[in-house]
């Protein structure tokens, strides 16, 4: 099945999109569209060329389709959260986050048997869960939530992706709760905002340089604290900055932005002397 995208390719493209768009809502919309395009290409391919055997059908619906569908649901939820979370007041924001966490935990509890089945890597019900021969509307979980193509859906493939996406979402909500708590202690009476007009990669380079050079609090301020401050100042979501730093190391010019700043300063000085 040459049309399938690997986990590494999917996550690399998602990271690239997040770093390309300074506006997180635009990034989320682009990622949602990207995942939908992948799923649509899968759907067309399956309609044209069906599975050779039950084992390949199970593999597709249990693992391969689940990957883009998980990220689609995850980023749809993140977009919804960003649009609906109260804009001010730590107590209101924390209450909103807590309700979402409670809802996710109730969802896990409602599907604990299937969750346990997947967690234990069991296979004895795979043919029932992940082939289309048992995918009638009566068996489908959360059928009403999505328009389901019966030739591209099984009774539990959506549920599996929802469970996986909710695991990601719990991590995101816990991180968001910490950020809300920390930002409330950092917020000024009149919050200062700066419009960062170059890439997130460049900002990652700068923040790492500030922390490693010891230029702020003699190096006692952590990377996490610095990134939080810059997220507040710029309104950006810096995402997985550790992964971004690893990509910086692999570039032919790892300090491209810092070199640009140095050269700009030297050119300005030279212009003053001219």
Coordinates of C-alpha atoms in Angstrom, one line a residue:
X1 CA 0.0 0.0 0.0
X2 CA 2.3 2.7 -1.4
X3 CA -0.2 5.5 -0.8
X4 CA 0.1 5.3 3.0
X5 CA 2.0 8.1 4.8
X6 CA 4.3 7.1 7.7
X7 CA 4.0 8.4 11.3
X8 CA 7.3 10.2 10.8
X9 CA 6.2 11.9 7.6
X10 CA 2.9 13.0 9.1
X11 CA 4.3 14.4 12.3
X12 CA 7.1 16.2 10.4
X13 CA 4.6 17.9 8.2
X14 CA 2.4 18.9 11.2
X15 CA 5.5 20.4 12.9
X16 CA 6.4 22.3 9.7
X17 CA 2.9 23.7 9.5
X18 CA 3.0 24.8 13.2
X19 CA 6.3 26.6 12.7
X20 CA 5.2 28.2 9.4
X21 CA 2.1 29.9 10.8
X22 CA 2.5 32.6 13.4
X23 CA -1.2 32.5 14.1
X24 CA -2.0 29.2 15.9
X25 CA -5.6 29.2 14.7
X26 CA -4.4 29.3 11.1
X27 CA -2.0 26.5 11.8
X28 CA -4.7 24.3 13.3
X29 CA -7.0 24.9 10.3
X30 CA -4.2 24.0 8.0
X31 CA -3.4 20.8 9.9
X32 CA -7.1 19.8 9.9
X33 CA -7.2 20.3 6.2
X34 CA -4.0 18.3 5.7
X35 CA -5.4 15.4 7.7
X36 CA -8.7 15.4 5.9
X37 CA -6.8 15.4 2.5
X38 CA -4.9 12.3 3.7
X39 CA -8.1 10.5 4.8
X40 CA -9.8 11.4 1.5
X41 CA -6.9 10.0 -0.5
X42 CA -7.1 6.8 1.6
X43 CA -10.8 6.5 1.1
X44 CA -10.5 6.8 -2.7
X45 CA -7.7 4.3 -2.8
X46 CA -9.6 1.8 -0.8
X47 CA -12.7 2.1 -3.0
X48 CA -10.5 1.5 -6.1
X49 CA -8.3 -1.2 -4.6
X50 CA -9.8 -3.2 -1.8
X51 CA -7.8 -5.2 0.7
X52 CA -6.2 -8.5 -0.2
X53 CA -7.1 -10.2 3.0
X54 CA -8.6 -9.7 6.5
X55 CA -5.2 -9.1 8.1
X56 CA -4.4 -6.1 5.8
X57 CA -7.9 -4.7 6.5
X58 CA -7.4 -5.0 10.2
X59 CA -4.0 -3.4 10.0
X60 CA -5.4 -0.5 8.0
X61 CA -8.3 0.4 10.3
X62 CA -6.5 -0.4 13.5
X63 CA -3.3 1.5 12.8
X64 CA -2.9 3.2 9.4
X65 CA -6.1 5.1 9.1
X66 CA -6.1 5.8 12.9
X67 CA -3.0 7.9 12.6
X68 CA -4.3 10.9 10.5
X69 CA -7.8 10.5 12.1
X70 CA -6.3 10.9 15.6
X71 CA -4.5 14.1 14.6
X72 CA -7.6 15.4 12.8
X73 CA -9.7 15.0 16.0
X74 CA -7.0 16.3 18.2
X75 CA -6.5 19.5 16.3
X76 CA -10.2 20.0 15.8
X77 CA -10.5 19.9 19.6
X78 CA -7.5 22.3 20.1
X79 CA -9.1 24.8 17.6
X80 CA -12.4 24.6 19.5
X81 CA -10.6 25.1 22.8
X82 CA -8.7 28.2 21.6
X83 CA -12.0 29.7 20.3
X84 CA -14.1 29.0 23.4
X85 CA -11.7 29.4 26.4
X86 CA -12.4 32.6 28.3
X87 CA -9.9 35.3 27.3
X88 CA -9.4 36.7 30.8
X89 CA -9.6 35.6 34.5
X90 CA -7.5 32.7 35.7
X91 CA -10.4 31.2 37.7
X92 CA -12.7 31.2 34.6
X93 CA -10.0 29.7 32.4
X94 CA -9.1 27.0 34.9
X95 CA -12.8 26.1 35.4
X96 CA -13.1 25.8 31.6
X97 CA -10.1 23.5 31.4
X98 CA -11.2 21.4 34.4
X99 CA -14.6 20.7 32.8
X100 CA -12.9 19.5 29.6
X101 CA -10.6 17.2 31.6
X102 CA -13.6 15.8 33.5
X103 CA -15.4 15.2 30.2
X104 CA -12.4 13.3 28.8
X105 CA -12.1 11.2 31.9
X106 CA -15.8 10.3 31.6
X107 CA -15.3 9.3 28.0
X108 CA -12.4 7.0 29.0
X109 CA -14.6 5.5 31.8
X110 CA -17.5 4.9 29.4
X111 CA -15.2 2.9 27.0
X112 CA -12.9 1.4 29.6
X113 CA -13.3 -2.2 28.2
X114 CA -12.2 -1.2 24.7
X115 CA -9.4 1.0 26.2
X116 CA -8.2 -2.0 28.2
X117 CA -8.4 -4.2 25.1
X118 CA -6.1 -1.8 23.2
X119 CA -3.8 -1.1 26.0
X120 CA -3.1 -4.8 26.5
X121 CA -2.4 -5.3 22.7
X122 CA -5.1 -7.9 22.5
X123 CA -6.2 -9.2 19.1
X124 CA -9.1 -11.7 19.6
X125 CA -11.8 -9.2 18.7
X126 CA -9.9 -7.4 16.0
X127 CA -12.0 -8.9 13.2
X128 CA -15.2 -7.5 14.9
X129 CA -13.7 -4.1 15.8
X130 CA -11.6 -3.4 12.6
X131 CA -13.3 -5.0 9.6
X132 CA -16.3 -3.7 7.7
X133 CA -18.3 -6.9 7.9
X134 CA -19.6 -5.8 11.4
X135 CA -19.8 -2.0 10.7
X136 CA -23.6 -1.6 10.7
X137 CA -25.0 1.6 12.2
X138 CA -26.2 -0.4 15.2
X139 CA -22.7 -1.4 16.0
X140 CA -20.9 1.9 15.2
X141 CA -19.6 3.9 18.2
X142 CA -20.3 7.6 18.0
X143 CA -21.9 7.2 14.6
X144 CA -23.7 10.5 14.8
X145 CA -20.5 12.5 15.4
X146 CA -19.1 12.0 11.9
X147 CA -20.5 11.2 8.5
X148 CA -19.4 7.6 8.0
X149 CA -18.7 6.0 4.7
X150 CA -19.6 2.3 5.2
X151 CA -16.8 1.2 2.8
X152 CA -14.3 3.3 4.8
X153 CA -15.3 2.7 8.4
X154 CA -15.6 -0.1 10.9
X155 CA -17.5 -0.3 14.2
X156 CA -14.6 1.0 16.3
X157 CA -12.0 2.8 14.1
X158 CA -13.4 6.2 15.0
X159 CA -13.6 5.3 18.7
X160 CA -9.9 4.2 18.7
X161 CA -8.9 7.6 17.2
X162 CA -11.0 9.5 19.6
X163 CA -9.4 7.7 22.6
X164 CA -5.9 8.3 21.1
X165 CA -6.6 12.0 20.5
X166 CA -8.0 12.4 23.9
X167 CA -4.8 11.1 25.4
X168 CA -2.9 13.9 23.5
X169 CA -5.6 16.4 24.6
X170 CA -5.2 15.6 28.3
X171 CA -1.5 16.3 28.0
X172 CA -2.3 19.6 26.2
X173 CA -4.9 20.6 28.8
X174 CA -2.6 19.9 31.7
X175 CA 0.1 22.0 30.1
X176 CA -2.4 24.7 29.4
X177 CA -3.5 24.7 33.0
X178 CA 0.0 25.2 34.2
X179 CA 0.6 28.0 31.7
X180 CA -2.6 29.8 32.8
X181 CA -1.5 29.6 36.4
X182 CA 2.0 30.8 35.7
X183 CA 0.9 33.6 33.3
X184 CA -1.4 35.0 35.9
X185 CA 1.6 35.7 38.1
X186 CA 3.5 37.2 35.2
X187 CA 0.8 39.4 33.7
X188 CA 1.2 43.2 33.9
X189 CA -1.5 45.7 34.6
X190 CA -1.2 46.7 30.9
X191 CA 0.2 43.6 29.2
X192 CA 2.9 44.3 26.7
X193 CA 2.5 42.5 23.3
X194 CA 5.1 42.3 20.6
X195 CA 4.4 41.3 17.0
X196 CA 7.0 38.6 16.2
X197 CA 7.3 38.9 12.4
X198 CA 9.9 36.2 11.6
X199 CA 9.6 32.4 12.1
X200 CA 9.1 30.4 15.3
X201 CA 12.3 28.6 14.5
X202 CA 14.2 32.0 14.7
X203 CA 12.5 32.7 18.1
X204 CA 13.5 29.3 19.3
X205 CA 17.1 30.0 18.3
X206 CA 17.0 33.3 20.2
X207 CA 15.4 32.0 23.4
X208 CA 17.9 29.1 23.6
X209 CA 20.8 31.6 23.1
X210 CA 19.5 33.8 25.9
X211 CA 19.1 30.9 28.3
X212 CA 22.4 29.2 27.5
X213 CA 24.4 32.5 27.5
X214 CA 23.3 33.2 31.1
X215 CA 22.1 36.7 30.0
X216 CA 18.9 36.4 32.0
X217 CA 19.0 35.9 35.8
X218 CA 22.6 34.6 35.4
X219 CA 21.2 31.5 33.6
X220 CA 18.9 30.5 36.5
X221 CA 15.8 31.0 34.4
X222 CA 14.7 27.7 32.8
X223 CA 14.0 27.2 29.2
X224 CA 10.4 26.5 30.0
X225 CA 10.0 29.8 31.9
X226 CA 11.6 31.7 29.1
X227 CA 9.5 30.2 26.4
X228 CA 6.4 30.9 28.5
X229 CA 7.4 34.5 28.8
X230 CA 7.9 34.8 25.1
X231 CA 4.6 33.0 24.4
X232 CA 2.9 35.6 26.6
X233 CA 4.7 38.5 24.9
X234 CA 4.1 37.3 21.3
X235 CA 0.8 35.3 21.7
X236 CA 2.5 32.4 19.9
X237 CA 2.4 28.7 20.7
X238 CA 6.0 27.6 20.5
X239 CA 5.0 23.9 20.5
X240 CA 7.7 21.3 21.0
X241 CA 10.7 23.6 21.1
X242 CA 13.0 20.8 22.1
X243 CA 12.3 19.1 18.8
X244 CA 12.8 22.4 17.0
X245 CA 16.2 22.7 18.7
X246 CA 17.2 19.3 17.4
X247 CA 16.3 20.4 13.9
X248 CA 18.4 23.5 14.4
X249 CA 21.4 21.3 15.1
X250 CA 21.0 19.4 11.9
X251 CA 20.9 22.5 9.7
X252 CA 23.9 23.5 7.6
X253 CA 23.6 26.9 9.3
X254 CA 22.4 26.1 12.9
X255 CA 22.6 29.7 14.1
X256 CA 21.1 31.4 11.0
X257 CA 19.0 33.9 12.9
X258 CA 21.8 34.9 15.3
X259 CA 24.2 35.3 12.4
X260 CA 21.6 37.5 10.7
X261 CA 21.3 39.7 13.9
X262 CA 25.1 40.0 14.2
X263 CA 25.5 41.0 10.5
X264 CA 22.6 43.5 10.8
X265 CA 24.4 45.1 13.7
X266 CA 27.7 45.2 12.0
X267 CA 26.2 46.7 8.9
X268 CA 24.5 49.4 11.0
X269 CA 27.7 50.3 12.7
X270 CA 29.6 50.4 9.4
X271 CA 26.9 52.7 8.0
X272 CA 27.4 55.1 11.0
X273 CA 31.1 55.3 10.2
X274 CA 30.6 55.9 6.5

